[in-house]
XYZ file of C-alpha atoms in Angstrom:
688
model
C -14.420 29.327 0.634
C -11.367 27.234 2.127
C -9.774 25.646 5.522
C -6.677 27.079 7.076
C -4.456 25.630 9.808
C -1.612 26.671 11.895
C -0.146 23.282 11.643
C 1.976 22.523 8.528
C 1.636 18.667 9.246
C -2.402 18.975 9.041
C -2.023 20.794 5.821
C -0.118 18.370 4.255
C -1.754 15.219 5.362
C -2.412 13.196 2.480
C -6.039 13.069 1.152
C -7.141 15.714 3.805
C -8.624 18.314 0.949
C -10.675 15.529 -0.467
C -12.177 14.308 3.080
C -12.831 17.775 3.625
C -14.640 18.648 0.657
C -12.266 21.752 0.540
C -8.587 23.052 -0.093
C -6.477 23.093 2.987
C -3.774 26.031 3.534
C -1.111 26.616 6.198
C -1.290 29.947 7.809
C 1.569 31.739 9.132
C -0.115 34.259 11.324
C -3.496 35.497 12.652
C -3.036 38.317 10.384
C -3.284 35.949 7.454
C -6.195 34.379 8.708
C -8.183 37.613 9.078
C -7.154 38.539 5.863
C -9.172 35.545 4.031
C -12.810 36.272 4.042
C -14.714 33.026 4.989
C -12.049 31.145 6.548
C -12.781 28.466 8.478
C -9.691 27.231 11.292
C -8.841 23.817 11.674
C -6.792 22.224 14.494
C -6.396 18.551 15.900
C -8.675 17.418 18.549
C -8.105 19.670 21.817
C -3.933 19.473 21.452
C -2.534 21.960 23.541
C -1.690 23.656 19.937
C -5.380 24.229 19.259
C -6.004 26.843 22.237
C -4.693 29.974 20.138
C -6.324 29.108 17.189
C -9.629 28.279 19.145
C -9.196 31.152 20.681
C -8.604 33.453 17.809
C -11.964 31.933 15.930
C -13.766 32.741 19.546
C -12.911 36.374 19.371
C -13.007 36.813 15.489
C -16.413 35.168 14.843
C -14.611 32.387 12.729
C -15.644 28.826 12.270
C -13.733 26.368 13.696
C -13.561 22.614 13.265
C -12.366 19.865 15.286
C -10.446 17.220 13.382
C -9.284 13.814 14.538
C -8.287 10.120 13.829
C -11.439 8.278 12.312
C -11.966 4.493 14.003
C -10.353 2.727 11.443
C -7.577 4.734 11.168
C -4.527 2.965 9.276
C -2.565 -0.239 8.955
C 0.219 0.837 11.433
C 0.848 4.120 13.391
C 0.570 7.742 12.817
C 4.446 7.823 12.188
C 4.219 5.814 9.059
C 0.793 5.707 8.338
C -1.440 8.506 6.779
C -5.064 8.610 8.218
C -7.198 6.649 5.778
C -10.416 8.463 8.118
C -10.901 11.396 9.830
C -14.038 13.065 12.222
C -14.785 16.427 11.516
C -15.862 18.294 14.309
C -17.464 22.037 14.518
C -18.806 21.711 18.281
C -15.930 19.624 20.208
C -14.516 16.168 19.483
C -16.124 12.841 20.437
C -13.985 12.159 23.494
C -14.282 14.986 25.092
C -16.967 14.790 27.674
C -16.721 18.023 29.043
C -18.760 19.975 26.241
C -20.870 18.698 23.425
C -19.752 17.212 20.150
C -20.896 16.724 16.934
C -21.692 13.272 17.642
C -23.154 13.353 21.354
C -25.339 15.796 19.523
C -26.766 13.363 16.876
C -27.253 10.722 19.641
C -29.091 12.836 21.783
C -31.278 14.048 18.922
C -34.447 12.188 18.087
C -33.055 11.409 14.595
C -33.100 7.924 13.399
C -29.011 7.335 12.677
C -30.171 3.783 11.137
C -32.258 5.894 8.363
C -30.186 6.167 5.304
C -27.696 3.553 5.579
C -29.979 0.597 5.204
C -28.257 -2.666 5.613
C -24.540 -0.981 5.342
C -24.134 -0.776 9.383
C -24.889 -4.548 9.834
C -22.326 -5.417 6.801
C -19.627 -3.007 8.192
C -20.102 -3.746 11.685
C -19.982 -7.784 10.757
C -17.014 -7.585 8.513
C -15.070 -5.416 11.063
C -15.820 -7.809 13.965
C -15.280 -10.924 11.287
C -12.183 -9.740 9.858
C -10.703 -8.465 13.456
C -10.273 -4.762 12.289
C -9.441 -1.878 15.052
C -8.064 1.510 14.602
C -4.445 -0.031 14.058
C -4.027 -3.053 12.478
C -0.529 -4.178 12.219
C -0.454 -5.934 15.684
C -0.503 -9.886 15.323
C -2.812 -12.083 16.797
C -2.312 -12.993 20.805
C -1.054 -16.338 21.075
C -3.918 -18.423 22.415
C -1.464 -19.540 25.192
C -1.789 -16.397 27.043
C -5.101 -17.707 28.306
C -4.749 -21.299 29.625
C -5.890 -19.991 32.955
C -9.256 -21.961 33.423
C -12.583 -19.506 34.637
C -13.831 -16.203 33.822
C -11.850 -14.017 32.481
C -12.011 -9.933 33.100
C -9.822 -7.436 30.570
C -8.596 -4.232 32.290
C -7.670 -1.974 29.301
C -4.805 0.437 30.513
C -3.884 3.650 28.541
C -0.803 5.847 28.182
C -0.135 8.362 30.969
C -1.570 11.861 29.842
C -4.008 10.527 27.443
C -6.037 13.362 26.129
C -9.557 11.254 26.278
C -8.884 10.507 29.985
C -8.711 14.124 30.755
C -11.883 15.103 28.650
C -13.306 12.069 29.657
C -14.436 13.017 33.091
C -11.427 10.997 34.417
C -8.048 10.768 36.016
C -5.261 8.762 37.209
C -7.677 7.243 40.550
C -10.015 6.168 37.595
C -7.635 3.386 36.595
C -6.860 2.441 40.244
C -10.649 2.349 41.193
C -11.144 0.434 37.929
C -8.681 -2.404 39.094
C -10.403 -2.472 42.188
C -13.681 -2.894 41.457
C -12.978 -5.664 38.865
C -10.899 -7.558 41.411
C -13.650 -6.904 44.132
C -16.828 -7.958 41.635
C -15.244 -11.088 40.046
C -13.569 -12.568 43.262
C -13.164 -16.181 40.705
C -12.270 -14.565 37.279
C -8.655 -14.345 36.056
C -7.872 -10.346 35.748
C -6.087 -9.638 32.245
C -4.472 -6.011 32.101
C -3.868 -4.932 28.422
C -1.049 -2.638 28.300
C -1.029 0.021 25.701
C 1.428 -0.618 22.605
C 3.196 2.491 23.246
C 3.852 1.516 26.895
C 4.908 -2.034 25.416
C 7.520 -0.296 23.161
C 8.774 1.639 26.075
C 7.668 4.917 24.407
C 5.368 5.794 27.288
C 4.036 5.069 30.525
C 0.638 3.628 31.616
C -1.707 4.140 34.440
C -1.293 0.289 35.428
C 2.023 -0.218 34.709
C 3.321 -0.576 37.707
C 1.037 -3.957 38.524
C 2.109 -6.916 39.538
C 1.362 -10.218 38.214
C -0.292 -12.849 40.743
C -2.185 -16.014 41.163
C -5.278 -13.479 39.528
C -3.571 -11.157 37.531
C -2.036 -11.372 34.037
C -0.491 -8.452 32.304
C -0.732 -8.739 28.551
C 2.307 -6.595 27.775
C 2.748 -8.028 23.839
C 1.588 -5.846 21.115
C -1.589 -7.767 20.278
C -4.640 -7.054 18.080
C -7.777 -5.968 20.327
C -9.700 -8.500 18.651
C -7.583 -11.605 19.142
C -7.849 -10.303 23.051
C -11.229 -9.641 23.208
C -12.518 -13.278 21.749
C -11.328 -14.440 24.990
C -12.736 -12.094 27.271
C -16.158 -12.602 29.666
C -16.404 -9.128 30.264
C -14.270 -5.669 29.744
C -13.199 -2.692 31.928
C -12.239 0.561 30.544
C -11.995 4.184 31.520
C -12.009 5.851 28.072
C -10.325 3.415 25.847
C -11.960 3.165 22.476
C -11.525 -0.779 22.828
C -14.505 -0.494 25.254
C -16.850 0.221 22.182
C -14.854 -2.685 20.256
C -15.535 -4.777 22.987
C -19.581 -4.101 22.694
C -19.285 -4.628 19.191
C -18.253 -8.111 19.979
C -20.770 -8.690 22.221
C -19.269 -8.189 25.484
C -20.564 -6.318 28.392
C -18.370 -3.100 29.212
C -17.808 -1.060 32.313
C -16.789 2.059 32.257
C -14.925 4.510 34.931
C -14.902 7.541 32.540
C -17.124 8.939 29.876
C -16.108 7.775 26.498
C -18.130 8.699 23.425
C -20.429 5.186 23.646
C -21.099 5.650 27.668
C -24.090 7.061 29.090
C -26.373 5.720 26.126
C -27.580 2.412 28.010
C -25.146 0.174 26.333
C -22.641 0.198 29.353
C -22.212 -0.563 33.018
C -21.253 3.272 33.616
C -19.859 4.518 36.990
C -19.816 8.006 36.365
C -22.754 10.182 34.305
C -22.697 13.007 31.912
C -25.891 14.954 32.264
C -26.482 15.509 28.367
C -26.861 11.965 27.646
C -29.929 10.836 28.249
C -31.391 9.040 25.519
C -30.786 5.368 24.882
C -29.531 3.951 21.853
C -28.521 0.276 20.597
C -24.761 -0.615 19.593
C -26.001 -0.329 16.379
C -27.054 3.367 16.782
C -23.875 3.963 18.246
C -21.797 2.307 15.726
C -23.933 4.018 12.705
C -23.873 7.312 13.855
C -19.517 6.941 15.193
C -18.500 4.913 12.041
C -21.095 6.045 9.236
C -22.507 9.813 9.910
C -19.978 11.157 11.879
C -16.400 9.637 10.437
C -15.248 10.469 6.691
C -13.014 7.904 4.469
C -10.649 8.282 2.117
C -10.772 5.783 -1.110
C -7.009 4.637 -0.791
C -7.150 3.553 -4.254
C -8.227 6.626 -5.865
C -7.548 9.178 -2.920
C -10.426 10.733 -3.187
C -13.486 10.872 -0.679
C -14.848 7.437 0.064
C -16.800 4.887 2.172
C -15.971 2.849 5.092
C -15.868 -0.075 2.639
C -12.998 1.169 0.774
C -10.983 1.263 3.857
C -11.975 -1.849 5.541
C -10.971 -3.514 1.681
C -7.858 -1.934 2.009
C -6.817 -2.842 5.829
C -7.833 -6.333 5.022
C -5.831 -6.450 2.104
C -2.797 -5.042 4.106
C -2.961 -8.153 6.626
C -3.509 -10.258 3.747
C -0.284 -9.207 1.898
C 1.587 -9.427 5.389
C 0.589 -12.756 6.528
C 2.286 -14.026 3.421
C 5.404 -14.755 5.566
C 5.296 -16.459 8.883
C 9.148 -15.624 9.285
C 12.136 -13.594 8.346
C 12.943 -11.799 5.067
C 16.510 -12.422 4.426
C 17.476 -10.265 0.960
C 20.726 -11.085 -0.055
C 22.849 -9.107 -2.603
C 21.269 -6.307 -3.219
C 22.901 -2.792 -3.612
C 21.610 -0.161 -0.985
C 19.769 2.105 -3.378
C 18.047 -0.506 -4.540
C 17.547 -2.435 -0.815
C 15.742 1.207 -0.417
C 13.271 1.018 -2.946
C 12.399 -2.689 -2.445
C 12.096 -3.078 1.734
C 8.480 -1.484 1.558
C 7.428 -5.010 -0.496
C 9.109 -7.068 1.587
C 8.876 -5.604 4.943
C 6.377 -6.208 8.046
C 6.387 -3.153 10.502
C 6.831 -5.861 13.190
C 9.301 -7.797 10.934
C 12.030 -5.564 9.072
C 13.955 -6.988 6.211
C 17.341 -8.216 6.752
C 19.575 -6.993 3.946
C 23.054 -9.063 3.584
C 25.825 -9.140 1.417
C 26.019 -12.328 0.212
C 25.111 -16.173 1.119
C 27.786 -16.503 3.642
C 26.167 -13.283 5.757
C 23.178 -14.875 5.173
C 23.800 -18.234 6.304
C 25.196 -16.713 9.861
C 21.605 -15.545 10.154
C 20.551 -19.307 10.281
C 17.779 -19.271 8.215
C 14.783 -21.728 8.691
C 12.256 -23.321 6.577
C 9.619 -20.589 7.398
C 11.899 -17.651 6.588
C 12.399 -16.414 2.746
C 15.840 -15.922 0.976
C 14.911 -13.103 -1.442
C 17.692 -12.291 -4.634
C 17.595 -10.124 -7.255
C 16.590 -11.701 -10.781
C 16.264 -15.002 -12.414
C 19.601 -16.555 -11.330
C 20.661 -17.023 -7.876
C 24.442 -18.164 -7.391
C 25.417 -21.774 -6.194
C 25.904 -20.318 -2.964
C 22.155 -18.968 -2.523
C 20.634 -21.965 -3.812
C 22.372 -24.089 -1.723
C 21.939 -22.208 1.348
C 17.805 -22.643 0.669
C 18.059 -26.132 -0.077
C 20.110 -26.730 3.302
C 17.966 -24.653 4.995
C 14.589 -25.428 3.810
C 14.071 -21.850 3.542
C 11.930 -20.681 0.584
C 13.874 -19.029 -2.135
C 12.429 -16.009 -4.076
C 13.315 -14.037 -7.129
C 12.418 -10.262 -7.455
C 11.815 -8.411 -10.611
C 10.145 -4.928 -11.545
C 6.511 -5.585 -12.764
C 4.910 -4.518 -16.072
C 3.448 -0.873 -15.075
C 6.467 0.264 -12.863
C 6.935 3.947 -12.312
C 6.911 7.576 -14.205
C 11.195 7.152 -14.439
C 13.463 4.061 -14.937
C 14.811 2.356 -12.302
C 18.168 2.763 -13.156
C 17.800 6.537 -12.486
C 16.498 5.113 -8.964
C 12.842 6.203 -9.141
C 11.102 3.851 -6.885
C 8.591 1.176 -8.262
C 4.756 1.063 -8.078
C 5.190 -2.627 -8.897
C 7.333 -5.591 -7.946
C 6.928 -9.132 -8.834
C 7.937 -11.503 -6.314
C 8.226 -15.382 -7.753
C 9.058 -18.553 -5.602
C 9.494 -20.629 -8.871
C 11.176 -18.723 -11.644
C 10.518 -15.119 -12.941
C 8.284 -14.333 -15.841
C 10.919 -13.735 -18.763
C 12.758 -17.115 -17.668
C 11.315 -19.531 -20.413
C 13.812 -21.884 -19.476
C 11.534 -23.123 -16.490
C 8.467 -22.517 -14.997
C 7.552 -19.207 -13.268
C 4.568 -18.516 -10.761
C 2.959 -16.531 -13.700
C 3.044 -19.361 -16.362
C 1.258 -21.417 -13.411
C -1.571 -19.071 -13.124
C -1.976 -18.572 -16.822
C -1.713 -22.409 -17.065
C -4.085 -23.219 -14.323
C -5.958 -20.298 -12.770
C -9.770 -20.254 -13.195
C -10.559 -16.589 -14.014
C -13.866 -15.562 -13.023
C -16.135 -12.873 -14.468
C -14.731 -9.978 -11.936
C -11.280 -11.271 -12.799
C -12.060 -9.776 -16.256
C -13.979 -7.100 -15.799
C -11.081 -5.539 -13.559
C -8.443 -6.709 -16.558
C -11.051 -5.040 -19.228
C -10.886 -1.796 -16.685
C -6.860 -2.137 -16.292
C -6.504 -2.458 -19.574
C -8.650 0.615 -20.894
C -6.861 2.722 -17.924
C -3.650 1.898 -19.410
C -4.649 2.681 -22.995
C -6.691 5.611 -22.639
C -3.774 7.280 -21.007
C -0.976 5.949 -22.746
C 1.042 4.350 -20.150
C 3.992 1.992 -20.337
C 6.480 0.781 -18.029
C 8.103 3.860 -17.169
C 6.220 6.726 -18.417
C 8.547 9.287 -19.237
C 8.995 9.607 -23.152
C 7.457 12.962 -24.502
C 3.766 12.327 -26.156
C 4.237 13.705 -29.458
C 3.086 11.999 -32.695
C 5.387 10.481 -34.862
C 5.844 12.216 -38.462
C 6.870 9.178 -40.571
C 6.211 9.241 -44.401
C 5.186 5.554 -44.770
C 3.578 6.542 -48.150
C 0.377 4.182 -47.428
C 2.636 1.116 -46.477
C 1.864 -1.411 -43.701
C 3.732 0.047 -40.665
C 6.066 -2.567 -38.576
C 7.558 -1.190 -35.206
C 10.329 -3.137 -34.038
C 11.134 -2.278 -30.479
C 14.986 -2.187 -29.640
C 15.915 -4.132 -26.474
C 18.804 -4.286 -23.728
C 21.021 -6.897 -25.453
C 22.594 -8.220 -21.967
C 18.801 -8.465 -20.820
C 17.968 -11.565 -18.851
C 14.693 -11.591 -20.975
C 16.890 -11.925 -23.950
C 19.366 -14.735 -22.322
C 16.827 -16.937 -20.758
C 14.028 -16.504 -23.192
C 15.681 -16.325 -26.728
C 17.109 -19.111 -28.722
C 17.731 -17.689 -31.933
C 18.080 -13.780 -32.456
C 19.668 -12.214 -29.750
C 20.663 -8.883 -30.473
C 18.733 -5.943 -31.969
C 20.548 -5.648 -35.283
C 19.321 -9.351 -36.220
C 15.799 -8.454 -35.146
C 15.689 -5.585 -37.146
C 17.248 -7.964 -40.186
C 14.425 -10.604 -39.603
C 11.498 -8.453 -39.360
C 12.542 -6.555 -42.829
C 13.131 -10.488 -44.363
C 9.550 -11.295 -42.748
C 7.696 -8.126 -44.193
C 9.807 -6.549 -47.463
C 7.078 -4.200 -48.302
C 6.127 -2.698 -45.037
C 7.683 0.827 -43.366
C 9.802 -0.574 -40.693
C 10.327 1.500 -37.824
C 13.155 0.745 -35.343
C 13.022 2.630 -31.582
C 15.986 2.162 -29.517
C 15.505 1.221 -26.107
C 15.805 4.201 -23.397
C 18.347 2.814 -21.641
C 20.635 2.312 -24.604
C 20.158 5.645 -25.817
C 21.977 7.143 -22.769
C 24.389 4.221 -22.588
C 23.375 3.096 -19.210
C 23.272 -0.455 -21.126
C 24.405 -2.382 -23.926
C 22.290 -2.755 -27.462
C 23.455 0.231 -29.602
C 22.901 -0.332 -33.512
C 24.631 2.019 -35.363
C 22.511 4.481 -37.383
C 23.745 3.428 -40.535
C 23.637 -0.480 -40.012
C 20.137 0.254 -38.788
C 18.701 1.944 -41.869
C 19.948 -1.017 -43.933
C 16.701 -2.421 -42.982
C 14.830 0.134 -41.069
C 12.773 2.734 -43.194
C 13.285 5.149 -40.023
C 14.681 5.306 -36.595
C 12.371 6.934 -33.644
C 13.797 8.651 -30.543
C 11.980 11.227 -29.810
C 8.488 9.636 -29.734
C 7.173 7.478 -26.772
C 6.836 4.067 -27.393
C 3.334 4.002 -26.504
C 2.802 6.435 -29.562
C 4.856 4.503 -31.974
C 2.836 1.128 -31.070
C -0.575 3.246 -31.693
C 0.745 4.284 -35.000
C 2.151 0.932 -36.079
C 0.097 -1.736 -37.563
C 2.686 -4.769 -36.430
C 5.020 -5.213 -33.900
C 8.255 -7.497 -34.187
C 10.194 -8.443 -30.776
C 12.337 -10.716 -29.198
C 10.696 -10.583 -25.571
C 9.997 -6.829 -25.064
C 7.280 -5.666 -22.797
C 6.434 -3.458 -25.609
C 4.829 -6.588 -27.050
C 2.237 -6.896 -24.332
C 1.800 -3.276 -24.850
C 0.915 -3.683 -28.436
C -1.516 -6.906 -27.391
C -3.112 -4.324 -24.742
C -3.814 -1.924 -27.779
C -5.111 -4.614 -29.970
C -1.839 -4.704 -32.551
C -0.720 -7.860 -34.350
C 2.773 -9.046 -32.171
C 5.381 -11.537 -33.838
C 7.631 -12.950 -31.158
C 10.982 -14.362 -32.021
C 11.660 -15.084 -28.255
C 9.626 -16.778 -25.610
C 8.396 -13.653 -23.000
C 5.613 -14.166 -20.928
C 2.769 -13.436 -22.939
C 3.485 -15.639 -25.925
C 2.330 -19.240 -26.218
C -1.094 -18.389 -25.228
C -2.691 -17.984 -28.772
C -2.824 -14.257 -28.430
C 0.881 -13.713 -30.525
C 2.355 -15.189 -33.660
C 5.199 -17.431 -32.220
C 8.827 -17.919 -33.798
C 9.574 -20.211 -30.899
C 7.377 -22.728 -28.975
C 7.271 -22.965 -25.324
C 5.517 -27.001 -25.007
C 4.704 -26.186 -21.193
C 2.256 -23.311 -22.465
C -0.822 -25.331 -23.959
C -3.199 -23.397 -22.572
C -5.469 -20.568 -25.106
C -6.283 -17.592 -23.169
C -8.487 -14.019 -23.954
C -6.422 -11.114 -23.666
C -8.236 -10.594 -20.206
C -7.269 -13.641 -18.802
C -3.548 -12.473 -19.819
C -3.967 -9.181 -18.025
C -5.549 -10.616 -14.977
C -2.657 -13.267 -14.507
C 0.017 -11.339 -15.105
C -1.377 -7.978 -13.564
C -4.111 -8.587 -11.427
C -2.666 -11.833 -9.590
C 0.865 -11.951 -9.990
C 2.231 -8.558 -9.632
C 2.797 -6.753 -6.134
C 1.972 -2.804 -6.018
C 3.042 -0.165 -3.639
C 1.417 2.930 -2.531
C 4.508 5.405 -1.505
C 1.830 8.036 -0.074
C -0.002 5.986 2.137
C 2.810 3.566 2.909
C 0.822 0.022 1.918
C 0.148 -2.410 -0.695
C -2.117 -1.502 -3.272
C -4.174 -2.957 -6.531
C -3.306 -2.493 -9.890
C -5.837 -0.120 -10.290
C -4.703 1.928 -7.590
C -1.026 1.845 -8.601
C -1.725 2.800 -12.142
C -3.823 5.969 -10.940
C -0.901 7.194 -9.209
C 1.267 6.740 -12.267
C -1.006 8.771 -13.976
C -1.518 11.337 -11.230
C 2.254 11.669 -10.694
C 3.008 11.975 -14.820
C 0.208 15.112 -15.084
C 2.043 16.580 -12.158
C 5.176 16.348 -13.818
C 4.207 17.601 -17.125
C 1.953 20.539 -15.517
C 5.340 21.784 -13.796
C 7.332 20.579 -16.718
C 9.602 18.620 -14.803
C 9.272 15.248 -16.601
C 12.535 15.205 -18.536
C 14.162 16.012 -15.046
C 13.088 12.408 -14.112
C 16.089 11.617 -15.941
C 19.527 11.829 -14.324
C 22.740 12.431 -15.987
C 25.826 9.996 -15.029
C 27.226 12.662 -12.208
C 23.396 13.103 -10.998
C 23.283 9.099 -10.576
C 26.609 8.812 -8.444
C 25.760 11.731 -6.245
C 22.163 9.676 -5.764
C 23.952 6.806 -4.856
C 25.884 8.196 -2.357
C 22.791 9.675 -0.767
C 20.848 6.395 -0.683
C 24.147 4.700 0.561
C 23.935 7.050 3.834
C 20.467 6.647 3.996
C 20.519 2.719 3.798
C 23.459 1.834 4.645
C 22.249 0.925 8.222
C 20.045 -1.608 6.542
C 22.545 -3.818 5.384
C 23.839 -6.445 7.626
C 27.211 -6.960 7.155
């Protein structure tokens, strides 16, 4: 059995099939729908676009399910953020009091809605209230100065004109006029605060109370503000059908309803109209459990499979924490347009977009303030940028790719799933401390840290992952003749990790020579770097020179498979040394990469600042859980290491199944054409 919809956007909603437990397919015609036995039709609420499908379902006896956003939907609005929760209703939809819905039927029944959820409802309710979560969660808290007037405060919640919940909630425009008049009449000594809908504040839509003027008793809250930050200051709330009324109940605030929202009619609200079907008394806890736990389905944002309310609460809380890292502006300096397009998500905020400028002079014209961030790519900002940071007091931050990046190379313009942003230095610059080095030197790693690190490490190893994940997975065919295998991964020789992390050996040929001298009887395998092989970067070693020290040159097998087949790895600063540690291999290091100096590697170069002995899971926790930042390009939000790794696995598996993994690599001409497309797309981001 499957679900069909005449709306392609619905069919393409991320995670919808997982939420519904059945595949969802777009339909092109009624005949196509009627030709599929057991098909169920789906549409979005009571939108006008569902009239035809509902009529078709009624005429031919097909099941129809109404879909709608859940009450904990997403961090941002639907334009940019897919829904993390949906309601699935075969009877109606929760906001339509004109007919029963599955939610109303449940509440009107004799069912004990708290059975089976134990303390879950109380814990979920507490977290939603204490963390200030709502349907959408990107709005900032309202400044306390908005409530300077003394005395009782009454909140009037406006809605957008034409809101379906008003029409289907037994209300009209007149309901808003009556609500305002009643609030003023019933609370003559109170200040009336009218909260404008965010879309009205942005000028996208009009509200029912948009023309109300402020006076000595009336304050219009036009700012985009989180509902919780407003509700905390209110003594009573008046609504027509807004869901904010139920959020007020969760905060313990009395609510008066001039329409019939889903939570009215059950004895928890002061209702100015009635619904004859709603005769049973329910508590706020019962309303919450029925709506949020029984009626709503949740997507696990990390796995993109069916999840729980706590998965979404954790995700939304994580977004808010990540976006609160910077109170001011983010000014990114010197980014090429294609790179700006790939990193802006990690730096920006829907309310505070990143300002991209070409150079320090352009940044200076923006007059950076102490709470702003100046962000550059790489470890060494130029003198003008460093001087601007010092003079302005703005925080200078450096950015680089993370350790498990993507399926594809950055030089081929594949967007990263992970980046690191460092206010001290960068992990590969051993000349000075970095945020990562500080974490590894000082952080008190917990049992949870180590358990997560173990899981991450096992996930990486069992799926043969590394930084880019594009090489074929064939096994090496070396004729080693029983000798110990020493793997020497080549590097890009002008890489900053060599420039800033090596004091002796600094090129691939010298590394090969040193490995052979250290292991004269070993079977030495040299693996050139992928970027060097396609001549994107420098570091080529001629075959005849390499074979003076190596027994084999491996160009076909992935670095992970080479590591698996090796006994020992010799490297300058390559991330493959870290990959080898994850796989339990002995690693000899000739430079000072981030993973050296902690007692896990054989070090030929010492960093005196690193004086702590770590376990492998401590190292993984520090680097991958606490230092790197991860992004989910499907859900458009920050994720965890576990979530990003799962997405990389899924992407690679899909590309392999479609026989398209090799197409991730681009030719020179393809790279230039891609630059032109990104130039056109991202050009508007750059402040000249």
